[in-house]
Short mmCIF file of C-alpha atoms in Angstrom, two decimals:
data_model
loop_
_atom_site.label_atom_id
_atom_site.label_comp_id
_atom_site.label_asym_id
_atom_site.label_seq_id
_atom_site.Cartn_x
_atom_site.Cartn_y
_atom_site.Cartn_z
CA MET A 1188 -21.67 19.46 17.72
CA MET A 1189 -23.21 21.07 14.67
CA ALA A 1190 -22.91 19.97 11.04
CA GLU A 1191 -22.08 22.44 8.26
CA ASP A 1192 -25.75 23.05 7.44
CA GLY A 1193 -26.52 24.09 11.01
CA ARG A 1194 -28.20 20.87 12.09
CA ASN A 1195 -26.89 18.35 14.55
CA MET A 1196 -24.63 15.90 12.73
CA MET A 1197 -26.61 12.95 14.05
CA GLU A 1198 -29.94 14.38 12.81
CA PRO A 1199 -30.96 12.51 9.63
CA LYS A 1200 -31.04 14.58 6.47
CA SER A 1201 -33.24 13.80 3.51
CA SER A 1202 -31.68 11.07 1.40
CA SER A 1203 -34.46 10.76 -1.16
CA SER A 1204 -32.27 12.28 -3.89
CA ASP A 1205 -29.22 10.16 -3.09
CA PRO A 1206 -29.42 6.35 -3.24
CA ASN A 1207 -26.09 6.07 -1.39
CA PRO A 1208 -26.17 8.60 1.46
CA CYS A 1209 -23.54 9.01 4.14
CA PRO A 1210 -24.18 6.25 6.73
CA ILE A 1211 -23.64 8.74 9.58
CA CYS A 1212 -25.63 11.85 8.64
CA LEU A 1213 -27.88 10.06 6.10
CA GLY A 1214 -27.50 12.96 3.68
CA PRO A 1215 -25.66 13.29 0.35
CA ILE A 1216 -21.96 12.64 0.85
CA THR A 1217 -19.78 15.75 0.84
CA GLN A 1218 -16.02 15.37 0.33
CA ASP A 1219 -15.88 11.63 -0.37
CA SER A 1220 -13.83 9.83 2.26
CA TYR A 1221 -13.00 6.16 2.82
CA LEU A 1222 -11.70 4.14 5.75
CA ASP A 1223 -8.43 2.58 4.65
CA GLN A 1224 -9.13 -1.09 5.41
CA CYS A 1225 -12.82 -1.68 4.67
CA PHE A 1226 -13.23 1.21 2.17
CA HIS A 1227 -16.68 2.21 3.45
CA LYS A 1228 -17.56 5.71 2.27
CA PHE A 1229 -18.58 8.70 4.40
CA CYS A 1230 -18.60 12.50 4.45
CA PHE A 1231 -15.14 13.63 5.56
CA ASN A 1232 -16.44 15.74 8.45
CA CYS A 1233 -18.77 12.97 9.62
CA ILE A 1234 -16.16 10.24 9.80
CA VAL A 1235 -13.52 12.51 11.35
CA ARG A 1236 -15.97 13.52 14.08
CA TRP A 1237 -16.89 9.87 14.57
CA THR A 1238 -13.24 8.88 15.09
CA ASN A 1239 -12.67 11.85 17.42
CA THR A 1240 -15.71 10.89 19.48
CA VAL A 1241 -14.51 7.30 19.79
CA ALA A 1242 -10.99 8.45 20.71
CA SER A 1243 -12.32 10.78 23.41
CA LYS A 1244 -13.79 7.80 25.27
CA HIS A 1245 -10.34 6.28 25.83
CA PHE A 1246 -7.78 7.45 28.34
CA CYS A 1247 -5.02 6.83 25.78
CA GLY A 1248 -6.20 7.72 22.30
CA PRO A 1249 -6.33 4.63 20.04
CA THR A 1250 -4.39 4.56 16.77
CA SER A 1251 -7.18 2.68 15.00
CA VAL A 1252 -10.97 2.83 14.98
CA LYS A 1253 -13.72 0.37 14.12
CA CYS A 1254 -15.86 1.19 11.11
CA PRO A 1255 -19.36 2.17 12.28
CA LEU A 1256 -20.78 -0.17 9.62
CA CYS A 1257 -18.69 -3.36 9.61
CA LYS A 1258 -16.55 -2.97 12.78
CA THR A 1259 -13.31 -3.51 10.84
CA GLU A 1260 -10.29 -1.82 12.46
CA ASN A 1261 -8.99 1.07 10.33
CA LEU A 1262 -5.84 3.17 10.71
CA SER A 1263 -6.68 6.20 8.58
CA ILE A 1264 -9.18 8.07 6.42
CA ILE A 1265 -8.50 8.47 2.69
CA TYR A 1266 -9.93 11.64 1.14
CA GLY A 1267 -9.34 14.27 -1.54
CA TYR A 1268 -8.70 11.70 -4.27
CA ASP A 1269 -8.44 13.44 -7.67
CA GLY A 1270 -7.52 10.50 -9.86
CA SER A 1271 -3.79 10.64 -9.22
CA SER A 1272 -3.26 11.72 -5.61
CA PHE A 1273 -5.08 11.81 -2.31
CA GLN A 1274 -4.71 12.88 1.29
CA GLN A 1275 -4.67 10.76 4.40
CA HIS A 1276 -5.92 11.54 7.89
CA TYR A 1277 -4.46 9.19 10.51
CA ILE A 1278 -6.41 8.09 13.56
CA ASN A 1279 -4.93 9.90 16.54
CA ARG A 1280 -1.45 9.52 15.12
CA ASP A 1281 0.99 11.71 13.23
CA LEU A 1282 3.40 9.65 11.13
CA ARG A 1283 5.26 12.78 10.09
CA ILE A 1284 7.30 12.59 13.28
CA SER A 1285 7.91 8.86 13.11
CA GLU A 1286 11.53 7.83 12.92
CA PHE A 1287 10.86 4.94 10.55
CA PHE A 1288 7.96 6.07 8.34
CA SER A 1289 9.83 7.91 5.60
CA GLU A 1290 8.67 9.59 2.39
CA ALA A 1291 9.52 6.34 0.62
CA HIS A 1292 7.15 4.51 2.96
CA ARG A 1293 4.41 7.02 2.13
CA TYR A 1294 5.00 6.59 -1.59
CA ARG A 1295 4.78 2.81 -1.32
CA LEU A 1296 1.59 2.99 0.77
CA LYS A 1297 0.00 5.22 -1.84
CA CYS A 1298 0.76 2.65 -4.54
CA TYR A 1299 -1.79 0.33 -2.92
CA TYR A 1300 -4.60 2.78 -3.67
CA ILE A 1301 -3.75 3.34 -7.35
CA GLU A 1302 -3.52 0.78 -10.14
CA PRO A 1303 -0.02 0.45 -11.68
CA GLY A 1304 -1.34 0.16 -15.24
CA ASN A 1305 0.89 -1.71 -17.69
CA LEU A 1306 3.97 -1.66 -15.46
CA ALA A 1307 4.09 -5.48 -15.55
CA ASP A 1308 4.68 -5.29 -19.30
CA LYS A 1309 7.39 -2.65 -18.93
CA LEU A 1310 9.22 -4.75 -16.34
CA ASN A 1311 8.89 -7.95 -18.39
CA VAL A 1312 7.17 -10.02 -15.73
CA LEU A 1313 6.35 -12.85 -18.14
CA SER A 1314 9.96 -12.98 -19.29
CA TYR A 1315 11.06 -13.25 -15.66
CA TRP A 1316 9.12 -16.50 -15.34
CA LYS A 1317 9.80 -17.93 -18.80
CA SER A 1318 13.55 -17.38 -18.46
CA HIS A 1319 13.55 -19.06 -15.01
CA LYS A 1320 15.04 -15.99 -13.32
CA TYR A 1321 12.84 -16.78 -10.32
CA ARG A 1322 15.36 -19.49 -9.46
CA GLN A 1323 17.94 -16.82 -8.66
CA GLN A 1324 18.27 -15.12 -5.31
CA ASN A 1325 17.55 -11.42 -5.03
CA HIS A 1326 19.98 -9.77 -2.61
CA TRP A 1327 17.77 -6.71 -2.12
CA LEU A 1328 14.59 -8.64 -1.38
CA HIS A 1329 14.90 -8.58 2.42
CA ASP A 1330 15.19 -4.79 2.58
CA TRP A 1331 12.42 -4.28 0.01
CA LEU A 1332 10.09 -6.61 1.92
CA ARG A 1333 10.81 -4.87 5.20
CA ARG A 1334 9.99 -1.43 3.82
CA GLU A 1335 6.94 -2.74 1.95
CA ILE A 1336 5.42 -4.47 4.97
CA GLN A 1337 6.16 -1.44 7.14
CA ALA A 1338 4.42 0.81 4.62
CA VAL A 1339 1.32 -1.34 4.29
CA THR A 1340 0.89 -2.15 8.00
CA GLN A 1341 2.26 1.22 9.19
CA GLU A 1342 4.15 -0.69 11.87
CA GLU A 1343 7.90 -0.66 12.44
CA ASP A 1344 8.51 -4.13 13.86
CA VAL A 1345 7.77 -6.43 10.93
CA ASP A 1346 10.80 -8.72 11.05
CA VAL A 1347 8.76 -11.84 11.86
CA ILE A 1348 6.53 -11.27 8.83
CA VAL A 1349 9.51 -10.58 6.57
CA HIS A 1350 11.34 -13.75 7.62
CA HIS A 1351 8.16 -15.76 7.16
CA ILE A 1352 7.74 -14.50 3.58
CA LEU A 1353 11.41 -15.08 2.79
CA GLY A 1354 11.08 -18.63 4.10
CA VAL A 1355 8.10 -19.29 1.83
CA ILE A 1356 9.93 -17.91 -1.20
CA ASP A 1357 13.08 -19.93 -0.47
CA SER A 1358 10.99 -23.06 0.00
CA PHE A 1359 9.26 -22.46 -3.34
CA ARG A 1360 12.63 -22.02 -5.05
CA ARG A 1361 13.95 -25.29 -3.64
CA ASP A 1362 10.81 -27.29 -4.41
CA GLU A 1363 10.48 -25.83 -7.91
CA VAL A 1364 13.46 -27.82 -9.11
CA LYS A 1365 11.63 -31.03 -8.21
CA HIS A 1366 8.69 -30.09 -10.47
CA SER A 1367 10.36 -29.25 -13.75
CA ASN A 1368 7.50 -30.86 -15.69
CA ILE A 1369 5.02 -28.20 -14.51
CA SER A 1370 4.31 -25.34 -16.90
CA THR A 1371 5.68 -21.85 -16.28
CA GLU A 1372 2.17 -20.47 -15.87
CA MET A 1373 1.36 -23.03 -13.19
CA LYS A 1374 4.58 -22.24 -11.33
CA GLN A 1375 3.78 -18.54 -11.43
CA GLU A 1376 0.30 -19.13 -10.04
CA ALA A 1377 1.65 -21.52 -7.38
CA PHE A 1378 4.17 -18.89 -6.26
CA LYS A 1379 1.53 -16.17 -6.00
CA LEU A 1380 -0.84 -18.45 -4.10
CA LEU A 1381 1.83 -19.49 -1.60
CA VAL A 1382 2.90 -15.91 -0.89
CA SER A 1383 -0.71 -14.73 -0.69
CA GLN A 1384 -1.48 -17.40 1.90
CA ALA A 1385 1.65 -16.46 3.85
CA VAL A 1386 0.82 -12.74 4.09
CA GLY A 1387 -2.95 -13.15 4.33
CA PRO A 1388 -3.12 -13.13 8.16
CA PHE A 1389 -1.07 -9.91 8.25
CA LEU A 1390 -2.26 -7.93 5.21
CA THR A 1391 -5.79 -9.32 4.82
CA GLY A 1392 -7.46 -7.57 1.86
CA ARG A 1393 -4.19 -6.19 0.53
CA SER A 1394 -2.54 -9.61 0.16
CA GLY A 1395 -3.30 -9.95 -3.55
CA ARG A 1396 -1.93 -6.51 -4.37
CA PHE A 1397 1.15 -7.17 -2.26
CA VAL A 1398 1.89 -10.32 -4.25
CA ASN A 1399 1.65 -8.36 -7.50
CA GLU A 1400 3.99 -5.67 -6.17
CA LEU A 1401 6.45 -8.34 -5.02
CA GLU A 1402 6.37 -9.91 -8.48
CA LEU A 1403 7.05 -6.52 -10.09
CA PHE A 1404 10.07 -5.94 -7.88
CA LEU A 1405 11.53 -9.38 -8.47
CA ALA A 1406 10.96 -9.22 -12.23
CA SER A 1407 12.57 -5.78 -12.47
CA GLY A 1408 15.97 -7.09 -11.37
CA LEU A 1409 16.61 -3.60 -9.98
CA LYS A 1410 17.92 -2.32 -6.70
CA ILE A 1411 15.34 -0.65 -4.48
CA ASP A 1412 16.17 2.95 -5.39
CA ALA A 1413 16.22 2.17 -9.13
CA PHE A 1414 12.91 0.31 -8.86
CA ASP A 1415 11.36 3.31 -7.08
CA LYS A 1416 12.48 5.67 -9.84
CA VAL A 1417 11.06 3.47 -12.58
CA TYR A 1418 7.78 3.09 -10.69
CA ILE A 1419 7.16 6.76 -9.97
CA LYS A 1420 8.25 7.79 -13.47
CA HIS A 1421 5.75 5.32 -14.92
CA LEU A 1422 2.96 6.82 -12.79
CA GLY A 1423 4.06 10.38 -13.46
CA TRP A 1424 4.55 11.22 -9.79
CA LYS A 1425 7.06 13.72 -8.41
CA ILE A 1426 8.74 12.76 -5.16
CA PRO A 1427 11.82 14.95 -4.51
CA GLU A 1428 13.68 12.37 -2.42
CA ILE A 1429 13.29 9.73 -5.14
CA SER A 1430 12.93 11.70 -8.37
CA LYS A 1431 16.00 13.93 -8.02
CA GLU A 1432 18.41 11.84 -10.06
CA GLU A 1433 15.72 10.75 -12.52
CA GLU A 1434 15.40 14.31 -13.84
CA GLU A 1435 18.95 14.05 -15.16
CA SER A 1436 18.07 11.19 -17.49
CA ASP A 1437 15.01 9.85 -19.31
CA GLU A 1438 16.54 6.40 -19.63
CA THR A 1439 15.18 3.48 -17.64
CA PRO A 1440 17.90 2.29 -15.23
CA GLU A 1441 19.66 -0.78 -16.48
CA HIS A 1442 18.81 -4.04 -14.79
CA GLU A 1443 21.46 -5.28 -12.43
CA PRO A 1444 21.98 -9.02 -11.99
CA ALA A 1445 20.03 -10.53 -9.10
CA VAL A 1446 22.46 -13.41 -8.58
CA PRO A 1447 25.61 -14.44 -5.78
CA TYR A 1448 4.63 0.91 -6.78
CA LEU A 1449 3.09 11.90 -6.43
CA TYR A 1450 2.39 14.49 -4.40
CA ILE A 1451 3.33 13.07 -1.02
CA LEU A 1452 0.47 12.14 1.26
CA ASP A 1453 -0.54 15.20 3.21
CA GLN A 1454 -1.05 14.89 6.93
CA ASP A 1455 -3.99 16.97 8.11
CA SER A 1456 -4.71 18.20 11.59
CA ASP A 1457 -8.03 17.54 13.28
CA ASP A 1458 -9.39 20.99 12.48
CA ASN A 1459 -11.83 19.71 9.88
#
């Protein structure tokens, strides 16, 4: 198989002018691309060919591939990032035809690759803790957690993880009453640590970001669809399925009582 410059892709190219060459072709990286779990960087063509070569050695094509550098399992290749959007090439899998992986799932997955900016200030996260709203139940939390975990893991059956997280949150809420002498800041940090430890085995490096996204949702006091609209409006994204009603009004949806994080990710074929 020949590289774009006419040489075999495995033939080393001069890297003297580039201190961080592509680990596969050893030449300057063209079309920056990253594996989605370990974030190691490669040329797009090099890493796609690598994954295709690995897949060809299996009777049933795998839906993940080990990084050639660190051996971490990865589900997709992130490329074409322009500061606000990017494309995603899945390993031997096309989520466009999946019954569960919706446009909303894609939007939430993308949030994990882009910083939310000052959204915590807009959603009054500190007020959420200082006013003790964390003691209240959120009736939309189960559904939000299910979609969030599905988006991040790209797996449909996540009920065990969701119930585990809900159990940790309920336990925190019950125990919090026993520790009224602890400062609000300490309670906030204790909550985030507990949830991070609970999701760590499932989300690994994305655990910290997940906790922050969970905190944003809880602090917003919004239903899932309203939260989505606020989030994408804040980031300046355009998602037809979610943005439709938002175009009719520039007002932030009102918070509802909780008591009893674009151009959609493009799926590319393997023709690169």
